[in-house]
């Protein structure tokens, strides 16, 4: 099992490492190493990431979509997670299933469906940044709901009930008790949504309105077969680093708050034991 695991990791990571390596190549070749250089990041006056307006525009578009998706999808997802966790009436199962539906829908199906919707039904939404943002929010909300609901089930309803027993209104219990306890899941979901949105290709490609709304994955796909140069590797490396940083922050936040929860629970058990003694 360990052998197959390491073989899979090796098979998955080696092409990525090679692509990153050639972003530092001194020459234009993407197959022959010609020495270390930073020219494809900052040095080349025309083709580097810093100086090429096409690459800069794609990076800005990717970062803008990821940031807006994160800021819009997270509050909606948190509200839906709390609502679905508290919903006990008729239709709750169907609601929970529909919330998970974007996760099991092939992305190309969702992309083509959104494209047809904006072109033939909601014609007031033009293809471009707004359409791309709606598409990213649509498939990102489910990830927020899953992360936050897991935290909700771990917390349980006891803290809210205790707060209301002490005189807090339901709104105060939500604002002062539940939301602070959900903060680790909220921060983690923000980072996950950012990483997923910044790497999206299918929906961004379907809903782009022109070259000025191309994201980095779309730009790489459209230019990779037409005289590419290592600057594409460089911009892809930058986006890879940003995604890894976002995922790492999410993991670190989860671990930090999980360790804090264990310490608080241990302290509570010790206090209870002292009271019994």
PDB file of C-alpha atoms in Angstrom:
ATOM      1  CA  UNK A   1       0.000   0.000   0.000  1.00  0.00           C
ATOM      2  CA  UNK A   2       2.816   2.409   0.861  1.00  0.00           C
ATOM      3  CA  UNK A   3       4.522   1.625  -2.459  1.00  0.00           C
ATOM      4  CA  UNK A   4       1.396   2.395  -4.484  1.00  0.00           C
ATOM      5  CA  UNK A   5       0.799   5.560  -2.458  1.00  0.00           C
ATOM      6  CA  UNK A   6       4.274   6.929  -3.114  1.00  0.00           C
ATOM      7  CA  UNK A   7       4.068   5.886  -6.767  1.00  0.00           C
ATOM      8  CA  UNK A   8       0.848   7.873  -7.131  1.00  0.00           C
ATOM      9  CA  UNK A   9       2.355  10.910  -5.384  1.00  0.00           C
ATOM     10  CA  UNK A  10       5.442  10.698  -7.603  1.00  0.00           C
ATOM     11  CA  UNK A  11       3.335  10.373 -10.776  1.00  0.00           C
ATOM     12  CA  UNK A  12       1.168  13.355  -9.752  1.00  0.00           C
ATOM     13  CA  UNK A  13       3.851  15.752  -8.575  1.00  0.00           C
ATOM     14  CA  UNK A  14       6.788  15.216 -10.938  1.00  0.00           C
ATOM     15  CA  UNK A  15       5.120  16.922 -13.964  1.00  0.00           C
ATOM     16  CA  UNK A  16       4.204  19.884 -11.745  1.00  0.00           C
ATOM     17  CA  UNK A  17       7.763  20.143 -10.438  1.00  0.00           C
ATOM     18  CA  UNK A  18       9.145  20.042 -13.995  1.00  0.00           C
ATOM     19  CA  UNK A  19       6.752  22.780 -15.104  1.00  0.00           C
ATOM     20  CA  UNK A  20       7.786  24.949 -12.156  1.00  0.00           C
ATOM     21  CA  UNK A  21      11.458  24.270 -12.883  1.00  0.00           C
ATOM     22  CA  UNK A  22      11.224  25.537 -16.468  1.00  0.00           C
ATOM     23  CA  UNK A  23       9.611  28.763 -15.298  1.00  0.00           C
ATOM     24  CA  UNK A  24      13.140  29.588 -14.068  1.00  0.00           C
ATOM     25  CA  UNK A  25      14.827  28.571 -17.331  1.00  0.00           C
ATOM     26  CA  UNK A  26      17.197  31.131 -18.813  1.00  0.00           C
ATOM     27  CA  UNK A  27      16.195  30.373 -22.399  1.00  0.00           C
ATOM     28  CA  UNK A  28      12.844  30.053 -24.151  1.00  0.00           C
ATOM     29  CA  UNK A  29      12.939  26.261 -24.245  1.00  0.00           C
ATOM     30  CA  UNK A  30      10.407  24.360 -22.160  1.00  0.00           C
ATOM     31  CA  UNK A  31      12.218  21.049 -22.572  1.00  0.00           C
ATOM     32  CA  UNK A  32      15.955  21.823 -22.368  1.00  0.00           C
ATOM     33  CA  UNK A  33      17.426  23.331 -19.197  1.00  0.00           C
ATOM     34  CA  UNK A  34      19.632  26.313 -20.064  1.00  0.00           C
ATOM     35  CA  UNK A  35      20.433  27.737 -16.646  1.00  0.00           C
ATOM     36  CA  UNK A  36      18.641  29.486 -13.795  1.00  0.00           C
ATOM     37  CA  UNK A  37      17.050  32.880 -14.401  1.00  0.00           C
ATOM     38  CA  UNK A  38      14.177  35.042 -13.119  1.00  0.00           C
ATOM     39  CA  UNK A  39      13.610  36.696 -16.493  1.00  0.00           C
ATOM     40  CA  UNK A  40      10.211  35.099 -17.057  1.00  0.00           C
ATOM     41  CA  UNK A  41       8.974  36.577 -13.781  1.00  0.00           C
ATOM     42  CA  UNK A  42      10.499  40.071 -13.846  1.00  0.00           C
ATOM     43  CA  UNK A  43      13.485  40.295 -16.213  1.00  0.00           C
ATOM     44  CA  UNK A  44      12.120  40.108 -19.756  1.00  0.00           C
ATOM     45  CA  UNK A  45      10.814  43.573 -20.760  1.00  0.00           C
ATOM     46  CA  UNK A  46       7.991  42.165 -22.890  1.00  0.00           C
ATOM     47  CA  UNK A  47       7.186  38.556 -22.012  1.00  0.00           C
ATOM     48  CA  UNK A  48       7.699  38.332 -18.241  1.00  0.00           C
ATOM     49  CA  UNK A  49       4.792  38.141 -15.834  1.00  0.00           C
ATOM     50  CA  UNK A  50       5.628  41.603 -14.503  1.00  0.00           C
ATOM     51  CA  UNK A  51       5.723  43.315 -17.910  1.00  0.00           C
ATOM     52  CA  UNK A  52       3.335  41.316 -20.143  1.00  0.00           C
ATOM     53  CA  UNK A  53      -0.083  43.071 -20.012  1.00  0.00           C
ATOM     54  CA  UNK A  54      -1.944  39.926 -21.114  1.00  0.00           C
ATOM     55  CA  UNK A  55      -0.489  37.848 -18.285  1.00  0.00           C
ATOM     56  CA  UNK A  56      -1.076  40.634 -15.760  1.00  0.00           C
ATOM     57  CA  UNK A  57      -4.689  41.057 -16.869  1.00  0.00           C
ATOM     58  CA  UNK A  58      -5.318  37.317 -16.553  1.00  0.00           C
ATOM     59  CA  UNK A  59      -3.797  37.249 -13.070  1.00  0.00           C
ATOM     60  CA  UNK A  60      -5.847  40.244 -11.960  1.00  0.00           C
ATOM     61  CA  UNK A  61      -9.024  38.675 -13.339  1.00  0.00           C
ATOM     62  CA  UNK A  62      -8.333  35.387 -11.546  1.00  0.00           C
ATOM     63  CA  UNK A  63      -7.556  37.122  -8.247  1.00  0.00           C
ATOM     64  CA  UNK A  64     -10.582  39.424  -8.552  1.00  0.00           C
ATOM     65  CA  UNK A  65     -12.962  36.534  -9.189  1.00  0.00           C
ATOM     66  CA  UNK A  66     -11.462  34.476  -6.367  1.00  0.00           C
ATOM     67  CA  UNK A  67     -11.645  37.346  -3.856  1.00  0.00           C
ATOM     68  CA  UNK A  68     -15.223  38.319  -4.748  1.00  0.00           C
ATOM     69  CA  UNK A  69     -16.361  34.703  -4.766  1.00  0.00           C
ATOM     70  CA  UNK A  70     -14.828  34.191  -1.344  1.00  0.00           C
ATOM     71  CA  UNK A  71     -16.491  37.300   0.126  1.00  0.00           C
ATOM     72  CA  UNK A  72     -19.940  36.545  -1.338  1.00  0.00           C
ATOM     73  CA  UNK A  73     -20.135  32.741  -1.199  1.00  0.00           C
ATOM     74  CA  UNK A  74     -18.948  32.427   2.400  1.00  0.00           C
ATOM     75  CA  UNK A  75     -21.749  34.446   4.085  1.00  0.00           C
ATOM     76  CA  UNK A  76     -24.397  32.758   1.927  1.00  0.00           C
ATOM     77  CA  UNK A  77     -22.933  29.330   2.645  1.00  0.00           C
ATOM     78  CA  UNK A  78     -22.754  29.972   6.410  1.00  0.00           C
ATOM     79  CA  UNK A  79     -26.388  31.091   6.478  1.00  0.00           C
ATOM     80  CA  UNK A  80     -27.472  28.058   4.456  1.00  0.00           C
ATOM     81  CA  UNK A  81     -25.467  25.688   6.649  1.00  0.00           C
ATOM     82  CA  UNK A  82     -27.081  27.024   9.819  1.00  0.00           C
ATOM     83  CA  UNK A  83     -30.534  26.972   8.238  1.00  0.00           C
ATOM     84  CA  UNK A  84     -30.194  23.427   6.910  1.00  0.00           C
ATOM     85  CA  UNK A  85     -28.771  22.181  10.225  1.00  0.00           C
ATOM     86  CA  UNK A  86     -31.722  23.661  12.129  1.00  0.00           C
ATOM     87  CA  UNK A  87     -34.406  22.706   9.606  1.00  0.00           C
ATOM     88  CA  UNK A  88     -36.490  19.786  10.822  1.00  0.00           C
ATOM     89  CA  UNK A  89     -39.689  20.158   8.797  1.00  0.00           C
ATOM     90  CA  UNK A  90     -40.978  18.597   5.618  1.00  0.00           C
ATOM     91  CA  UNK A  91     -38.608  19.040   2.721  1.00  0.00           C
ATOM     92  CA  UNK A  92     -35.455  19.253   4.827  1.00  0.00           C
ATOM     93  CA  UNK A  93     -33.968  16.144   3.226  1.00  0.00           C
ATOM     94  CA  UNK A  94     -34.653  17.450  -0.264  1.00  0.00           C
ATOM     95  CA  UNK A  95     -33.098  20.778   0.687  1.00  0.00           C
ATOM     96  CA  UNK A  96     -29.965  19.091   1.978  1.00  0.00           C
ATOM     97  CA  UNK A  97     -29.698  17.009  -1.185  1.00  0.00           C
ATOM     98  CA  UNK A  98     -30.130  20.016  -3.465  1.00  0.00           C
ATOM     99  CA  UNK A  99     -27.388  21.840  -1.582  1.00  0.00           C
ATOM    100  CA  UNK A 100     -24.946  19.024  -2.376  1.00  0.00           C
ATOM    101  CA  UNK A 101     -26.088  18.765  -5.998  1.00  0.00           C
ATOM    102  CA  UNK A 102     -23.382  21.109  -7.423  1.00  0.00           C
ATOM    103  CA  UNK A 103     -20.713  18.821  -5.960  1.00  0.00           C
ATOM    104  CA  UNK A 104     -21.891  15.793  -7.944  1.00  0.00           C
ATOM    105  CA  UNK A 105     -22.704  17.685 -11.150  1.00  0.00           C
ATOM    106  CA  UNK A 106     -19.913  17.499 -13.764  1.00  0.00           C
ATOM    107  CA  UNK A 107     -18.375  20.930 -14.106  1.00  0.00           C
ATOM    108  CA  UNK A 108     -18.776  20.937 -17.879  1.00  0.00           C
ATOM    109  CA  UNK A 109     -22.515  20.350 -17.438  1.00  0.00           C
ATOM    110  CA  UNK A 110     -22.787  23.241 -14.995  1.00  0.00           C
ATOM    111  CA  UNK A 111     -20.697  25.487 -17.221  1.00  0.00           C
ATOM    112  CA  UNK A 112     -22.747  24.798 -20.342  1.00  0.00           C
ATOM    113  CA  UNK A 113     -26.006  25.148 -18.379  1.00  0.00           C
ATOM    114  CA  UNK A 114     -24.969  28.542 -17.000  1.00  0.00           C
ATOM    115  CA  UNK A 115     -23.827  29.627 -20.468  1.00  0.00           C
ATOM    116  CA  UNK A 116     -27.214  28.757 -22.006  1.00  0.00           C
ATOM    117  CA  UNK A 117     -29.019  30.417 -19.096  1.00  0.00           C
ATOM    118  CA  UNK A 118     -27.209  33.723 -19.514  1.00  0.00           C
ATOM    119  CA  UNK A 119     -27.350  33.691 -23.316  1.00  0.00           C
ATOM    120  CA  UNK A 120     -31.011  32.704 -23.805  1.00  0.00           C
ATOM    121  CA  UNK A 121     -32.859  33.306 -20.517  1.00  0.00           C
ATOM    122  CA  UNK A 122     -31.179  35.883 -18.283  1.00  0.00           C
ATOM    123  CA  UNK A 123     -29.980  38.004 -21.159  1.00  0.00           C
ATOM    124  CA  UNK A 124     -29.469  41.044 -18.925  1.00  0.00           C
ATOM    125  CA  UNK A 125     -26.440  39.224 -17.443  1.00  0.00           C
ATOM    126  CA  UNK A 126     -23.772  39.563 -20.089  1.00  0.00           C
ATOM    127  CA  UNK A 127     -20.939  37.123 -20.431  1.00  0.00           C
ATOM    128  CA  UNK A 128     -17.857  38.381 -18.646  1.00  0.00           C
ATOM    129  CA  UNK A 129     -16.901  39.150 -15.081  1.00  0.00           C
ATOM    130  CA  UNK A 130     -20.442  39.204 -13.662  1.00  0.00           C
ATOM    131  CA  UNK A 131     -21.409  35.907 -15.307  1.00  0.00           C
ATOM    132  CA  UNK A 132     -18.134  34.296 -14.224  1.00  0.00           C
ATOM    133  CA  UNK A 133     -18.643  35.531 -10.665  1.00  0.00           C
ATOM    134  CA  UNK A 134     -22.183  34.103 -10.505  1.00  0.00           C
ATOM    135  CA  UNK A 135     -20.876  30.789 -11.834  1.00  0.00           C
ATOM    136  CA  UNK A 136     -18.061  30.628  -9.283  1.00  0.00           C
ATOM    137  CA  UNK A 137     -20.430  31.480  -6.436  1.00  0.00           C
ATOM    138  CA  UNK A 138     -22.877  28.818  -7.614  1.00  0.00           C
ATOM    139  CA  UNK A 139     -20.443  25.920  -7.303  1.00  0.00           C
ATOM    140  CA  UNK A 140     -18.510  27.323  -4.307  1.00  0.00           C
ATOM    141  CA  UNK A 141     -21.419  27.641  -1.861  1.00  0.00           C
ATOM    142  CA  UNK A 142     -21.642  23.866  -1.413  1.00  0.00           C
ATOM    143  CA  UNK A 143     -18.055  23.685  -0.160  1.00  0.00           C
ATOM    144  CA  UNK A 144     -18.792  26.348   2.449  1.00  0.00           C
ATOM    145  CA  UNK A 145     -21.910  24.491   3.575  1.00  0.00           C
ATOM    146  CA  UNK A 146     -20.055  21.199   3.991  1.00  0.00           C
ATOM    147  CA  UNK A 147     -17.220  22.712   6.046  1.00  0.00           C
ATOM    148  CA  UNK A 148     -19.487  24.818   8.262  1.00  0.00           C
ATOM    149  CA  UNK A 149     -22.028  22.042   8.826  1.00  0.00           C
ATOM    150  CA  UNK A 150     -19.293  19.700   9.979  1.00  0.00           C
ATOM    151  CA  UNK A 151     -18.305  22.299  12.564  1.00  0.00           C
ATOM    152  CA  UNK A 152     -21.960  22.795  13.549  1.00  0.00           C
ATOM    153  CA  UNK A 153     -22.454  19.102  14.231  1.00  0.00           C
ATOM    154  CA  UNK A 154     -19.229  19.037  16.266  1.00  0.00           C
ATOM    155  CA  UNK A 155     -20.403  21.982  18.385  1.00  0.00           C
ATOM    156  CA  UNK A 156     -23.964  20.803  18.932  1.00  0.00           C
ATOM    157  CA  UNK A 157     -26.914  22.963  20.035  1.00  0.00           C
ATOM    158  CA  UNK A 158     -25.980  23.019  23.735  1.00  0.00           C
ATOM    159  CA  UNK A 159     -24.091  26.325  23.717  1.00  0.00           C
ATOM    160  CA  UNK A 160     -26.912  28.212  22.007  1.00  0.00           C
ATOM    161  CA  UNK A 161     -29.460  26.680  24.384  1.00  0.00           C
ATOM    162  CA  UNK A 162     -27.331  27.606  27.392  1.00  0.00           C
ATOM    163  CA  UNK A 163     -27.014  31.184  26.148  1.00  0.00           C
ATOM    164  CA  UNK A 164     -30.788  31.469  25.684  1.00  0.00           C
ATOM    165  CA  UNK A 165     -31.369  29.924  29.126  1.00  0.00           C
ATOM    166  CA  UNK A 166     -29.227  32.766  30.510  1.00  0.00           C
ATOM    167  CA  UNK A 167     -31.424  35.388  28.834  1.00  0.00           C
ATOM    168  CA  UNK A 168     -29.956  35.799  25.365  1.00  0.00           C
ATOM    169  CA  UNK A 169     -32.310  36.136  22.422  1.00  0.00           C
ATOM    170  CA  UNK A 170     -31.913  33.710  19.487  1.00  0.00           C
ATOM    171  CA  UNK A 171     -30.204  36.480  17.508  1.00  0.00           C
ATOM    172  CA  UNK A 172     -27.807  37.240  20.356  1.00  0.00           C
ATOM    173  CA  UNK A 173     -27.033  33.543  20.828  1.00  0.00           C
ATOM    174  CA  UNK A 174     -26.271  33.285  17.117  1.00  0.00           C
ATOM    175  CA  UNK A 175     -24.138  36.437  16.999  1.00  0.00           C
ATOM    176  CA  UNK A 176     -22.305  36.181  20.321  1.00  0.00           C
ATOM    177  CA  UNK A 177     -21.989  32.414  20.795  1.00  0.00           C
ATOM    178  CA  UNK A 178     -22.440  30.387  17.623  1.00  0.00           C
ATOM    179  CA  UNK A 179     -20.668  32.546  15.036  1.00  0.00           C
ATOM    180  CA  UNK A 180     -17.457  32.932  17.120  1.00  0.00           C
ATOM    181  CA  UNK A 181     -17.367  29.155  17.556  1.00  0.00           C
ATOM    182  CA  UNK A 182     -17.881  28.722  13.804  1.00  0.00           C
ATOM    183  CA  UNK A 183     -15.009  31.080  12.970  1.00  0.00           C
ATOM    184  CA  UNK A 184     -12.437  28.287  12.305  1.00  0.00           C
ATOM    185  CA  UNK A 185     -14.771  26.676   9.764  1.00  0.00           C
ATOM    186  CA  UNK A 186     -15.614  30.043   8.219  1.00  0.00           C
ATOM    187  CA  UNK A 187     -11.942  30.947   7.757  1.00  0.00           C
ATOM    188  CA  UNK A 188     -11.150  27.489   6.377  1.00  0.00           C
ATOM    189  CA  UNK A 189     -14.058  27.685   3.940  1.00  0.00           C
ATOM    190  CA  UNK A 190     -12.864  31.130   2.792  1.00  0.00           C
ATOM    191  CA  UNK A 191      -9.442  29.718   1.944  1.00  0.00           C
ATOM    192  CA  UNK A 192     -10.903  26.654   0.218  1.00  0.00           C
ATOM    193  CA  UNK A 193     -13.245  28.762  -1.911  1.00  0.00           C
ATOM    194  CA  UNK A 194     -10.352  31.049  -2.858  1.00  0.00           C
ATOM    195  CA  UNK A 195      -8.195  28.101  -3.941  1.00  0.00           C
ATOM    196  CA  UNK A 196     -11.006  26.448  -5.917  1.00  0.00           C
ATOM    197  CA  UNK A 197     -12.069  29.650  -7.655  1.00  0.00           C
ATOM    198  CA  UNK A 198      -8.585  30.760  -8.636  1.00  0.00           C
ATOM    199  CA  UNK A 199      -7.917  27.374 -10.298  1.00  0.00           C
ATOM    200  CA  UNK A 200     -11.256  27.036 -12.107  1.00  0.00           C
ATOM    201  CA  UNK A 201     -11.111  26.539 -15.855  1.00  0.00           C
ATOM    202  CA  UNK A 202     -14.368  25.133 -17.243  1.00  0.00           C
ATOM    203  CA  UNK A 203     -16.871  27.668 -15.897  1.00  0.00           C
ATOM    204  CA  UNK A 204     -14.465  30.569 -16.455  1.00  0.00           C
ATOM    205  CA  UNK A 205     -13.987  29.472 -20.073  1.00  0.00           C
ATOM    206  CA  UNK A 206     -17.716  29.073 -20.771  1.00  0.00           C
ATOM    207  CA  UNK A 207     -18.654  32.431 -19.250  1.00  0.00           C
ATOM    208  CA  UNK A 208     -15.786  34.660 -20.389  1.00  0.00           C
ATOM    209  CA  UNK A 209     -16.813  37.705 -22.383  1.00  0.00           C
ATOM    210  CA  UNK A 210     -13.605  38.262 -24.299  1.00  0.00           C
ATOM    211  CA  UNK A 211      -9.857  38.352 -23.910  1.00  0.00           C
ATOM    212  CA  UNK A 212     -10.091  40.948 -21.129  1.00  0.00           C
ATOM    213  CA  UNK A 213     -11.991  38.459 -18.938  1.00  0.00           C
ATOM    214  CA  UNK A 214      -9.692  35.491 -19.484  1.00  0.00           C
ATOM    215  CA  UNK A 215      -8.390  33.927 -16.290  1.00  0.00           C
ATOM    216  CA  UNK A 216      -4.972  32.336 -15.946  1.00  0.00           C
ATOM    217  CA  UNK A 217      -6.177  28.738 -16.544  1.00  0.00           C
ATOM    218  CA  UNK A 218      -8.081  29.847 -19.671  1.00  0.00           C
ATOM    219  CA  UNK A 219      -5.081  31.826 -20.927  1.00  0.00           C
ATOM    220  CA  UNK A 220      -2.740  28.868 -20.408  1.00  0.00           C
ATOM    221  CA  UNK A 221      -5.091  26.571 -22.307  1.00  0.00           C
ATOM    222  CA  UNK A 222      -5.593  28.984 -25.200  1.00  0.00           C
ATOM    223  CA  UNK A 223      -1.887  29.770 -25.702  1.00  0.00           C
ATOM    224  CA  UNK A 224      -0.170  26.539 -24.666  1.00  0.00           C
ATOM    225  CA  UNK A 225      -0.219  25.139 -28.208  1.00  0.00           C
ATOM    226  CA  UNK A 226       0.717  28.325 -30.054  1.00  0.00           C
ATOM    227  CA  UNK A 227       4.424  29.116 -29.601  1.00  0.00           C
ATOM    228  CA  UNK A 228       4.401  29.070 -25.789  1.00  0.00           C
ATOM    229  CA  UNK A 229       7.276  30.367 -23.694  1.00  0.00           C
ATOM    230  CA  UNK A 230       8.288  29.832 -20.056  1.00  0.00           C
ATOM    231  CA  UNK A 231       6.347  32.926 -18.953  1.00  0.00           C
ATOM    232  CA  UNK A 232       3.257  30.709 -19.002  1.00  0.00           C
ATOM    233  CA  UNK A 233       5.038  28.369 -16.605  1.00  0.00           C
ATOM    234  CA  UNK A 234       5.890  31.394 -14.470  1.00  0.00           C
ATOM    235  CA  UNK A 235       2.322  32.684 -14.201  1.00  0.00           C
ATOM    236  CA  UNK A 236       1.083  29.141 -13.539  1.00  0.00           C
ATOM    237  CA  UNK A 237       3.678  28.827 -10.765  1.00  0.00           C
ATOM    238  CA  UNK A 238       2.464  32.062  -9.166  1.00  0.00           C
ATOM    239  CA  UNK A 239      -1.126  30.801  -9.148  1.00  0.00           C
ATOM    240  CA  UNK A 240      -0.013  27.427  -7.801  1.00  0.00           C
ATOM    241  CA  UNK A 241       1.801  29.115  -4.921  1.00  0.00           C
ATOM    242  CA  UNK A 242      -1.264  31.223  -4.106  1.00  0.00           C
ATOM    243  CA  UNK A 243      -3.481  28.125  -4.056  1.00  0.00           C
ATOM    244  CA  UNK A 244      -1.053  26.229  -1.834  1.00  0.00           C
ATOM    245  CA  UNK A 245      -0.820  29.168   0.563  1.00  0.00           C
ATOM    246  CA  UNK A 246      -4.620  29.345   0.813  1.00  0.00           C
ATOM    247  CA  UNK A 247      -4.976  25.620   1.504  1.00  0.00           C
ATOM    248  CA  UNK A 248      -2.098  25.691   4.011  1.00  0.00           C
ATOM    249  CA  UNK A 249      -3.701  28.589   5.889  1.00  0.00           C
ATOM    250  CA  UNK A 250      -6.986  26.704   6.033  1.00  0.00           C
ATOM    251  CA  UNK A 251      -5.288  23.613   7.482  1.00  0.00           C
ATOM    252  CA  UNK A 252      -3.295  25.652  10.017  1.00  0.00           C
ATOM    253  CA  UNK A 253      -6.397  27.522  11.172  1.00  0.00           C
ATOM    254  CA  UNK A 254      -8.309  24.281  11.591  1.00  0.00           C
ATOM    255  CA  UNK A 255      -5.482  22.737  13.595  1.00  0.00           C
ATOM    256  CA  UNK A 256      -5.061  25.827  15.766  1.00  0.00           C
ATOM    257  CA  UNK A 257      -8.709  26.021  16.724  1.00  0.00           C
ATOM    258  CA  UNK A 258      -9.004  22.244  17.134  1.00  0.00           C
ATOM    259  CA  UNK A 259      -6.101  22.307  19.584  1.00  0.00           C
ATOM    260  CA  UNK A 260      -7.742  25.206  21.412  1.00  0.00           C
ATOM    261  CA  UNK A 261     -11.016  23.278  21.637  1.00  0.00           C
ATOM    262  CA  UNK A 262      -9.248  20.264  23.123  1.00  0.00           C
ATOM    263  CA  UNK A 263      -7.522  22.456  25.705  1.00  0.00           C
ATOM    264  CA  UNK A 264     -10.774  24.160  26.690  1.00  0.00           C
ATOM    265  CA  UNK A 265     -12.585  20.840  26.998  1.00  0.00           C
ATOM    266  CA  UNK A 266      -9.746  19.426  29.074  1.00  0.00           C
ATOM    267  CA  UNK A 267      -9.842  22.464  31.355  1.00  0.00           C
ATOM    268  CA  UNK A 268     -13.601  22.124  31.719  1.00  0.00           C
ATOM    269  CA  UNK A 269     -13.268  18.461  32.685  1.00  0.00           C
ATOM    270  CA  UNK A 270     -10.610  19.322  35.272  1.00  0.00           C
ATOM    271  CA  UNK A 271     -12.778  22.075  36.746  1.00  0.00           C
ATOM    272  CA  UNK A 272     -15.717  19.695  36.944  1.00  0.00           C
ATOM    273  CA  UNK A 273     -13.548  17.064  38.646  1.00  0.00           C
ATOM    274  CA  UNK A 274     -12.403  19.609  41.248  1.00  0.00           C
ATOM    275  CA  UNK A 275     -16.012  20.558  41.956  1.00  0.00           C
ATOM    276  CA  UNK A 276     -16.900  16.901  42.521  1.00  0.00           C
ATOM    277  CA  UNK A 277     -13.948  16.476  44.898  1.00  0.00           C
TER     278      UNK A 277
END
